Amino acid sequence: MKSEMGTKTSPQEPQVAGPDDLRERKRTRTRLMIQAEAFRLFASKGYADTTVEEIADAAAISARTFFRYFPTKEDVVLWDEYDPLMPQLLDARPLDEPPAATARAVMRESLGGIYRRDPEQLLARVRLFQSVPELRARFLGNLDRGGEMFASLLVQRLDRHVDELKARVVATALGAAVTAALDVWQRGDGKDDLLAVFDQATDSLVDGFRELERTDPG
Amino acid sequence: MKSEMGTKTSPQEPQVAGPDDLRERKRTRTRLMIQAEAFRLFASKGYADTTVEEIADAAAISARTFFRYFPTKEDVVLWDEYDPLMPQLLDARPLDEPPAATARAVMRESLGGIYRRDPEQLLARVRLFQSVPELRARFLGNLDRGGEMFASLLVQRLDRHVDELKARVVATALGAAVTAALDVWQRGDGKDDLLAVFDQATDSLVDGFRELERTDPG
Amino acid sequence: MKSEMGTKTSPQEPQVAGPDDLRERKRTRTRLMIQAEAFRLFASKGYADTTVEEIADAAAISARTFFRYFPTKEDVVLWDEYDPLMPQLLDARPLDEPPAATARAVMRESLGGIYRRDPEQLLARVRLFQSVPELRARFLGNLDRGGEMFASLLVQRLDRHVDELKARVVATALGAAVTAALDVWQRGDGKDDLLAVFDQATDSLVDGFRELERTDPG
Amino acid sequence: MKSEMGTKTSPQEPQVAGPDDLRERKRTRTRLMIQAEAFRLFASKGYADTTVEEIADAAAISARTFFRYFPTKEDVVLWDEYDPLMPQLLDARPLDEPPAATARAVMRESLGGIYRRDPEQLLARVRLFQSVPELRARFLGNLDRGGEMFASLLVQRLDRHVDELKARVVATALGAAVTAALDVWQRGDGKDDLLAVFDQATDSLVDGFRELERTDPG
DNA sequence: ACGGGCGGGACTGCCCGTTGGT
DNA sequence: ACCAACGGGCAGTCCCGCCCGT
């Protein structure tokens, strides 16, 4: 779901829960509150017909303040509290795993985390992605950035013993599996198990690309 | 590059170049003209710092008219005269080809067509995609839609003897190859052969997914 | 309901049903058709959210043609087939009637005509007047013009043996009764008899102004 | 003249001229300034031929800001600094006065206030009402709303010992007197005493409705 | 008479920079 | 330091005018 809102915390800082951390917690709570109000309004009047001002009013803040918490209206939908933990997930994987397997595992867990947290909300979000083109575009953009980030983290961690292009292209392709999985899952009203659908999608990918093994392009 | 501007003319009608066709030609010429002016301005002042009004002025039309030709400012960059010919390309492929091979071939030819037409302009466009996040997002969104469209066309043409999910996920994944290829090609200032880079990217894809063959997810 | 769409027929022309008349009939039919489509759309999406183009599409005409039949979007709501017959109604009144009585009678009959024609549609219209301020304003403007016109016709017909100011002010004041009556009638979902409500409103007027009989202003 | 721009400050709060009040004053000053520029331009080029942008330029603000002070271009003409004091005027009237007398008195004083403040500007405004139909319509709409508001205030203040319909219909009818008075006064180039003309108009009303005393409708 | 293309003005929504108040 | 109000700027939509071709 990735959004651009930076934590500002440089990665090497010590983990003592300083005042920064506390402030960050407070900001997160506020964001969640705004998001909740926004989703209520979106559900009742639709995304386009809900203005930022209405969201701000519902959240009892000024419109200006809204933008301090979310850089754009789109980000209210895109933002996810559990987004930026890809590095940790990566660290948990064995170093000798093939890159594609690592990528799949990281995505699976990332998706699973968001899924288990609040399936209802995820469904609402996915529906918005489906119906509002700009949101879908932003979502895809985030997946894409995730792919790039994954590739560069992987290169770092394996001391350049990987093909960056390959890592990136595979990671991004797995994004296609995520998208398709969410799509199918949403069409079934969230009744299926999302991760099962995701696995099916990645299997389709594996299947499909086997067909290309010994074919000339063109 | 796909954009939403529809031709409205159903593809199989014979059409003796009626007035509709003529009008459409004229519209295309106007679009090309506007696009040319826009690219000039983007090159000199950047995308964000160029207003629609400036583009319209440069093209000697009113802002209102600009929006009649391009629904949004973004579409000036996205639109491509040779976009909507995917159906034809599809028709040209043998029916017994594996879906993934068809998808790759169609994308390759589509990309190649745009490439050969005007490499300079393509380079300029790709640079805009790289530097302006909203444009990149829209580009990805179009690729995604292309994937869906491909899948549904394929289902039609093979009389449902294909797995739609697989077709779609593979087609979209190939979009990742396109994106990566354009990226790399652009970084080399357009000196490499774009299609060669694309082939390299698809090979990476094939390679990568082979690694997943007999692995359990997780 | 009065709208500005002129019949172009000067009042003294002979009443032979010439080709003009036939054309006018056709125009009226078209207008009714457009109006019907428009009301359908207004009912389902609201006045503001319905564009002229949508109305035109629904009526299978071009937007340009829409404006040939109705000078503005507002006029679709305002226009009434039976508007311009105030002169005839006036002619039917006895010459020795007090002006205020004439005014009341003319308004009552005019209102009654529209009412009996199609109470449902009248209800829909009144609801639009209530909810869309611009329409209400235009409606009031038309009543006002009606008052002026009434006054000048009366002066003509009585050979200036009336006080024009008085005629006008009384006629316009009766407009207030019409407005209030429609309002009350609409609030009761059109269940009451509109003319009865109108009579009640005019009685209130008579009552109220009796209170002012021997009072100094201020 | 009534316009929708609300004060938001509840009327009974004591308020030691807090920042809200100060801000409101500032807003009023800005509005007056914009209005002055607008009237200058209207006088020289006419209402329709003056664009909002020109007004904004003349007032050294942006067009966007113009719309923050006046919701529509029409409101520049309609708005009046002394509009929203009807409640105070109402409070000043004795409770045992007949409703119609109260209504007349309130309107008279309201009109008188605006008149004395700046007869020249009033004349200019009235001329605009006469010549620009949309403005006239909006003016009538405001009078009408004023009538409704008067009625509901009256009901409140008399603890429902009044007939609301009567109050409203009388108040609105007095609006007709205002309109006619302004009309006549303007035709005399503002040479007459406006309030005298108004009194004459209300007398006509009283006179006219006496004629309806014992007549059956129809 | 109809359709279509174009221009232009009013207006709204998003977003950002600044200022002043707590 | 945070936040509210304020002002500015741009994208985009709608109404409605005009002109031209049929």
Coordinates of C-alpha atoms in Angstrom, one line a residue, chain B residues 30-216:
Chain B
T30 CA -4.6 18.5 -34.0
R31 CA -3.6 16.2 -31.2
L32 CA -0.2 15.7 -32.7
M33 CA 0.2 19.4 -33.0
I34 CA -0.8 20.1 -29.5
Q35 CA 1.4 17.4 -28.3
A36 CA 4.4 18.8 -30.1
E37 CA 3.9 22.2 -28.6
A38 CA 3.5 20.7 -25.2
F39 CA 6.7 18.7 -25.4
R40 CA 8.6 21.8 -26.5
L41 CA 7.4 23.6 -23.4
F42 CA 8.0 20.7 -21.1
A43 CA 11.5 20.4 -22.4
S44 CA 12.2 24.1 -21.7
K45 CA 10.3 24.7 -18.4
G46 CA 9.5 21.3 -17.0
Y47 CA 6.1 19.5 -16.8
A48 CA 4.8 21.0 -13.6
D49 CA 5.8 24.6 -14.5
T50 CA 4.0 24.5 -17.8
T51 CA 0.3 25.3 -17.5
V52 CA -2.4 24.1 -19.8
E53 CA -3.0 27.6 -20.8
E54 CA 0.5 28.1 -22.0
I55 CA 0.2 24.9 -24.0
A56 CA -3.1 26.1 -25.5
D57 CA -1.6 29.5 -26.3
A58 CA 1.3 27.9 -28.0
A59 CA -1.0 25.7 -30.0
A60 CA -3.2 28.7 -30.8
I61 CA -6.3 27.2 -29.3
S62 CA -8.3 27.9 -26.2
A63 CA -7.8 26.1 -23.0
R64 CA -11.3 24.8 -23.3
T65 CA -10.4 23.3 -26.6
F66 CA -7.3 21.7 -25.2
F67 CA -9.5 19.7 -22.9
R68 CA -11.6 18.6 -25.8
Y69 CA -8.6 16.9 -27.3
F70 CA -7.0 15.6 -24.1
P71 CA -9.2 14.9 -21.1
T72 CA -6.3 15.8 -18.7
K73 CA -2.9 17.5 -18.9
E74 CA -1.4 14.1 -18.2
D75 CA -2.9 12.7 -21.3
V76 CA -0.8 14.9 -23.6
V77 CA 2.1 12.9 -22.5
L78 CA 0.4 9.5 -22.4
W79 CA -1.5 9.6 -25.6
D80 CA 0.0 7.8 -28.6
E81 CA -1.3 7.8 -32.1
Y82 CA -0.6 4.1 -32.5
D83 CA -2.0 2.9 -29.3
P84 CA -5.2 1.2 -30.1
L85 CA -3.9 -1.4 -32.5
M86 CA -3.4 -4.2 -30.1
P87 CA -6.4 -6.1 -31.6
Q88 CA -4.8 -6.2 -35.0
L89 CA -1.5 -7.4 -33.6
L90 CA -3.4 -10.1 -31.8
D91 CA -5.1 -11.3 -34.9
A92 CA -1.9 -11.7 -36.6
R93 CA -0.6 -14.3 -34.2
P94 CA -1.2 -18.1 -34.8
L95 CA -4.0 -19.5 -32.8
D96 CA -1.9 -22.4 -31.5
E97 CA 0.7 -20.3 -29.9
P98 CA 1.0 -20.5 -26.1
P99 CA -0.7 -17.5 -24.5
A100 CA 2.5 -16.2 -22.9
A101 CA 4.3 -16.2 -26.2
T102 CA 1.4 -14.3 -27.8
A103 CA 1.5 -11.8 -25.0
R104 CA 5.2 -11.2 -25.4
A105 CA 5.0 -10.9 -29.1
V106 CA 2.2 -8.5 -29.0
M107 CA 3.9 -6.3 -26.5
R108 CA 7.2 -6.5 -28.4
E109 CA 5.6 -5.4 -31.6
S110 CA 3.6 -2.7 -30.0
L111 CA 6.7 -1.3 -28.2
G112 CA 8.7 -1.7 -31.4
G113 CA 6.2 0.3 -33.4
I114 CA 6.3 3.2 -31.1
Y115 CA 10.1 3.0 -30.8
R116 CA 10.8 3.0 -34.6
R117 CA 8.2 5.8 -35.2
D118 CA 10.2 8.4 -33.2
P119 CA 12.9 7.3 -30.8
E120 CA 13.6 10.8 -29.7
Q121 CA 10.1 11.5 -28.7
L122 CA 9.9 8.2 -26.9
L123 CA 13.0 9.1 -25.0
A124 CA 11.5 12.4 -24.0
R125 CA 8.3 10.7 -22.8
V126 CA 10.1 8.1 -20.8
R127 CA 12.1 10.8 -19.1
L128 CA 8.9 12.4 -18.1
F129 CA 7.6 9.2 -16.8
Q130 CA 10.7 8.8 -14.7
S131 CA 10.7 12.3 -13.3
V132 CA 7.0 13.0 -12.7
P133 CA 5.4 10.4 -10.4
E134 CA 1.8 11.1 -11.5
L135 CA 2.8 10.3 -15.1
R136 CA 4.6 7.2 -14.1
A137 CA 1.5 6.1 -12.2
R138 CA -0.7 6.8 -15.2
F139 CA 1.6 4.9 -17.4
L140 CA 1.6 1.9 -15.2
G141 CA -2.2 2.1 -15.0
N142 CA -2.4 2.0 -18.7
L143 CA -0.1 -1.1 -18.9
D144 CA -2.3 -2.7 -16.4
R145 CA -5.5 -2.0 -18.3
G146 CA -3.7 -3.3 -21.4
G147 CA -3.1 -6.5 -19.5
E148 CA -6.7 -6.9 -18.7
M149 CA -7.8 -6.0 -22.2
F150 CA -5.3 -8.5 -23.6
A151 CA -6.7 -11.3 -21.3
S152 CA -10.3 -10.7 -22.3
L153 CA -9.5 -10.5 -26.0
L154 CA -7.6 -13.7 -25.7
V155 CA -10.4 -15.4 -23.9
Q156 CA -12.7 -14.3 -26.7
R157 CA -10.5 -15.4 -29.5
L158 CA -9.7 -18.8 -28.0
D159 CA -13.3 -19.5 -27.1
R160 CA -12.5 -19.6 -23.4
H161 CA -9.9 -22.4 -23.8
V162 CA -7.6 -20.4 -21.6
D163 CA -7.2 -19.5 -18.0
E164 CA -8.2 -15.8 -17.8
L165 CA -6.3 -15.2 -14.6
K166 CA -3.2 -16.7 -16.0
A167 CA -3.4 -14.7 -19.2
R168 CA -3.9 -11.5 -17.3
V169 CA -1.2 -12.0 -14.8
V170 CA 1.3 -13.0 -17.4
A171 CA 0.4 -10.0 -19.6
T172 CA 0.7 -7.6 -16.7
A173 CA 3.9 -9.1 -15.6
L174 CA 5.3 -8.5 -19.1
G175 CA 4.3 -4.9 -18.5
A176 CA 7.0 -5.0 -15.8
A177 CA 9.4 -6.0 -18.4
V178 CA 8.4 -3.1 -20.6
T179 CA 8.8 -0.7 -17.7
A180 CA 12.2 -2.0 -16.8
A181 CA 13.4 -2.0 -20.4
L182 CA 12.4 1.6 -20.9
D183 CA 14.1 2.4 -17.7
V184 CA 17.4 0.9 -18.6
W185 CA 17.2 2.1 -22.2
Q186 CA 16.6 5.6 -21.0
R187 CA 19.5 5.4 -18.6
G188 CA 21.7 4.6 -21.5
D189 CA 20.4 7.7 -23.3
G190 CA 18.6 5.7 -25.9
K191 CA 21.8 4.3 -27.3
D192 CA 21.0 0.6 -26.9
D193 CA 18.4 -1.1 -29.0
L194 CA 15.2 -1.0 -27.0
L195 CA 13.9 -4.3 -28.2
A196 CA 17.2 -6.0 -27.2
V197 CA 16.8 -4.6 -23.7
F198 CA 13.2 -5.8 -23.7
D199 CA 14.2 -9.3 -24.6
Q200 CA 16.8 -9.3 -21.9
A201 CA 14.1 -8.2 -19.4
T202 CA 11.8 -11.0 -20.5
D203 CA 14.6 -13.5 -20.2
S204 CA 15.2 -12.3 -16.7
L205 CA 11.6 -12.9 -16.0
V206 CA 11.7 -16.4 -17.4
D207 CA 14.9 -17.1 -15.5
G208 CA 13.5 -15.7 -12.3
F209 CA 10.3 -17.6 -12.3
R210 CA 12.1 -20.9 -13.0
E211 CA 13.6 -20.4 -9.6
L212 CA 10.1 -20.7 -8.2
E213 CA 9.2 -23.9 -9.9
R214 CA 9.3 -26.4 -7.1
T215 CA 9.3 -24.2 -4.0
D216 CA 6.6 -23.9 -1.5

